[in-house]
Short mmCIF file of C-alpha atoms in Angstrom, two decimals:
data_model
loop_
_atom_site.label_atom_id
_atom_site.label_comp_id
_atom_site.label_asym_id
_atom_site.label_seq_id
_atom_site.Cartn_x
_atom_site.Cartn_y
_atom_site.Cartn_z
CA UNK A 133 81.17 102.90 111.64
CA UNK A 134 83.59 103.78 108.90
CA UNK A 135 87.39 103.04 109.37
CA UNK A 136 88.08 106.31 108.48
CA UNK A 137 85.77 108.00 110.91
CA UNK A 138 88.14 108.74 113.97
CA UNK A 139 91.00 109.96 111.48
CA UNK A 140 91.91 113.34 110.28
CA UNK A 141 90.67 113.87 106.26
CA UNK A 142 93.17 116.40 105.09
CA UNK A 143 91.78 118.99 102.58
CA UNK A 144 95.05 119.48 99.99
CA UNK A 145 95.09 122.26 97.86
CA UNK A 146 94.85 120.05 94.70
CA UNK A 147 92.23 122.33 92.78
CA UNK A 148 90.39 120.44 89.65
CA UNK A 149 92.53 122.27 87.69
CA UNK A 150 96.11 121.08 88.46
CA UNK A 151 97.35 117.84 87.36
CA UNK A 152 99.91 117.75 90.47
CA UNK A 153 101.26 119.54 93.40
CA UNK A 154 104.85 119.00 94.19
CA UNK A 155 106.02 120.43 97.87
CA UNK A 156 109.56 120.62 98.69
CA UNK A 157 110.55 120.55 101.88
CA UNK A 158 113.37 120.59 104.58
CA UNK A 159 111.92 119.85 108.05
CA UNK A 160 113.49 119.74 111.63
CA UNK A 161 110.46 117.24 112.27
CA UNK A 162 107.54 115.39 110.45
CA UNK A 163 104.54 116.79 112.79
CA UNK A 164 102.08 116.09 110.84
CA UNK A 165 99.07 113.77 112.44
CA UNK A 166 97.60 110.30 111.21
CA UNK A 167 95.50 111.50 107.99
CA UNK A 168 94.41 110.73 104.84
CA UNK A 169 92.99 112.46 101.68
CA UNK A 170 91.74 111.04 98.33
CA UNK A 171 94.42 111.71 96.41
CA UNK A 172 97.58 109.51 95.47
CA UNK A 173 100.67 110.49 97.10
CA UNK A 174 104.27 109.67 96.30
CA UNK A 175 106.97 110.49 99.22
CA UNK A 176 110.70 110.93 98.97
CA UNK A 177 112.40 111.62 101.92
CA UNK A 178 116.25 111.61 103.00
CA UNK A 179 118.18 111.88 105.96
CA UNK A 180 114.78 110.48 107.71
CA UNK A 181 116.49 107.43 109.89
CA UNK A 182 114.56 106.73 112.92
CA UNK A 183 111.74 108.23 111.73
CA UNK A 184 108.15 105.70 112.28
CA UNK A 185 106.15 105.13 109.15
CA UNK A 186 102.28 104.40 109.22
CA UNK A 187 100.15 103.30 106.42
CA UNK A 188 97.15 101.72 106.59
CA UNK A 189 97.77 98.83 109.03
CA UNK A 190 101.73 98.38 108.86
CA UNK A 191 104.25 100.86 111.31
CA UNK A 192 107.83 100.49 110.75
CA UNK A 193 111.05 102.63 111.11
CA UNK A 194 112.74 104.41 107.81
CA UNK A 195 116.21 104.20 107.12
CA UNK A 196 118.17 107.06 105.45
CA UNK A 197 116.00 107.40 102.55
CA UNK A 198 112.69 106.45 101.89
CA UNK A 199 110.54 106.57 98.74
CA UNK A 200 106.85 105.28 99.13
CA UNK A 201 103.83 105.73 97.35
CA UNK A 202 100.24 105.86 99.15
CA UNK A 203 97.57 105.08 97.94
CA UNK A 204 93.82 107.08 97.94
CA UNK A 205 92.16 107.33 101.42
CA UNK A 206 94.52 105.68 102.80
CA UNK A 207 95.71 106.26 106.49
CA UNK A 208 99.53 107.43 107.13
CA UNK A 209 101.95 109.79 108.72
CA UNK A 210 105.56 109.76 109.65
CA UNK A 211 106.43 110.48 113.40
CA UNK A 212 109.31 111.53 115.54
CA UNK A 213 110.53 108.07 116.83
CA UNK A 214 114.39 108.21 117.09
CA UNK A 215 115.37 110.57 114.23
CA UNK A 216 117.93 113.07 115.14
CA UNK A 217 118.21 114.55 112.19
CA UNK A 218 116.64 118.11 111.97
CA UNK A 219 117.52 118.71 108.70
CA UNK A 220 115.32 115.84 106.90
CA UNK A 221 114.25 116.77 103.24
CA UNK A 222 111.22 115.77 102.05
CA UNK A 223 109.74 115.79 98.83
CA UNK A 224 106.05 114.64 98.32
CA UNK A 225 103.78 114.72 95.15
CA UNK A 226 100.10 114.53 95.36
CA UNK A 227 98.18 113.82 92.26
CA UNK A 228 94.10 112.58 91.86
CA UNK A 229 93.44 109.23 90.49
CA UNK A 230 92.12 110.39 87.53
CA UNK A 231 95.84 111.69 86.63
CA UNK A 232 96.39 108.67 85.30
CA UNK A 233 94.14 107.97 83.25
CA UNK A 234 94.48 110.82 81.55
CA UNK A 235 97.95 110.10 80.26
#
């Protein structure tokens, strides 16, 4: 059975034709379930305190601001946990692995 099997593959809409997507966001919550896709993802997010980070294997609570980068297929999400804030900004860039390369 593959670790991924139970988990929610998100379909982005990365075409083979862009070399990034960049989403820009202010959000009264992060609702988004436990997913992953293949392409690399790079996070920025502020005013996010209390918020619950998961990737891969590790869960931990943000502070204030928070800048990670994921990795392909790998597992994640960010979930209501003790964030107040409903005006959290987010800012997330998803690029394919062969982005880099090509630079």
């Amino acid at each position: 059975m593959s670790k991924l099997e139970n988990i929610l593959r998100e379909i982005t809409p990365l075409s083979p034709e862009d070399s990034f997507l960049v989403f820009d966001r202010i959000k009264a919550s992060f609702d988004f379930p436990y997913h992953y896709h293949p392409e690399i993802e790079i996070n920025f997010i502020i005013k996010g305190k209390g918020y619950r980070r998961m990737i891969g294997d590790h869960t931990g609570e943000i502070g204030d601001i928070e800048l990670v980068l994921v990795g392909p297929n790998l597992p994640h999400c960010w979930a209501n946990h003790k964030c107040k804030n409903r005006k959290t900004h987010e800012i997330t860039v998803q690029f394919n692995q062969d982005f880099l390369i090509s630079l």
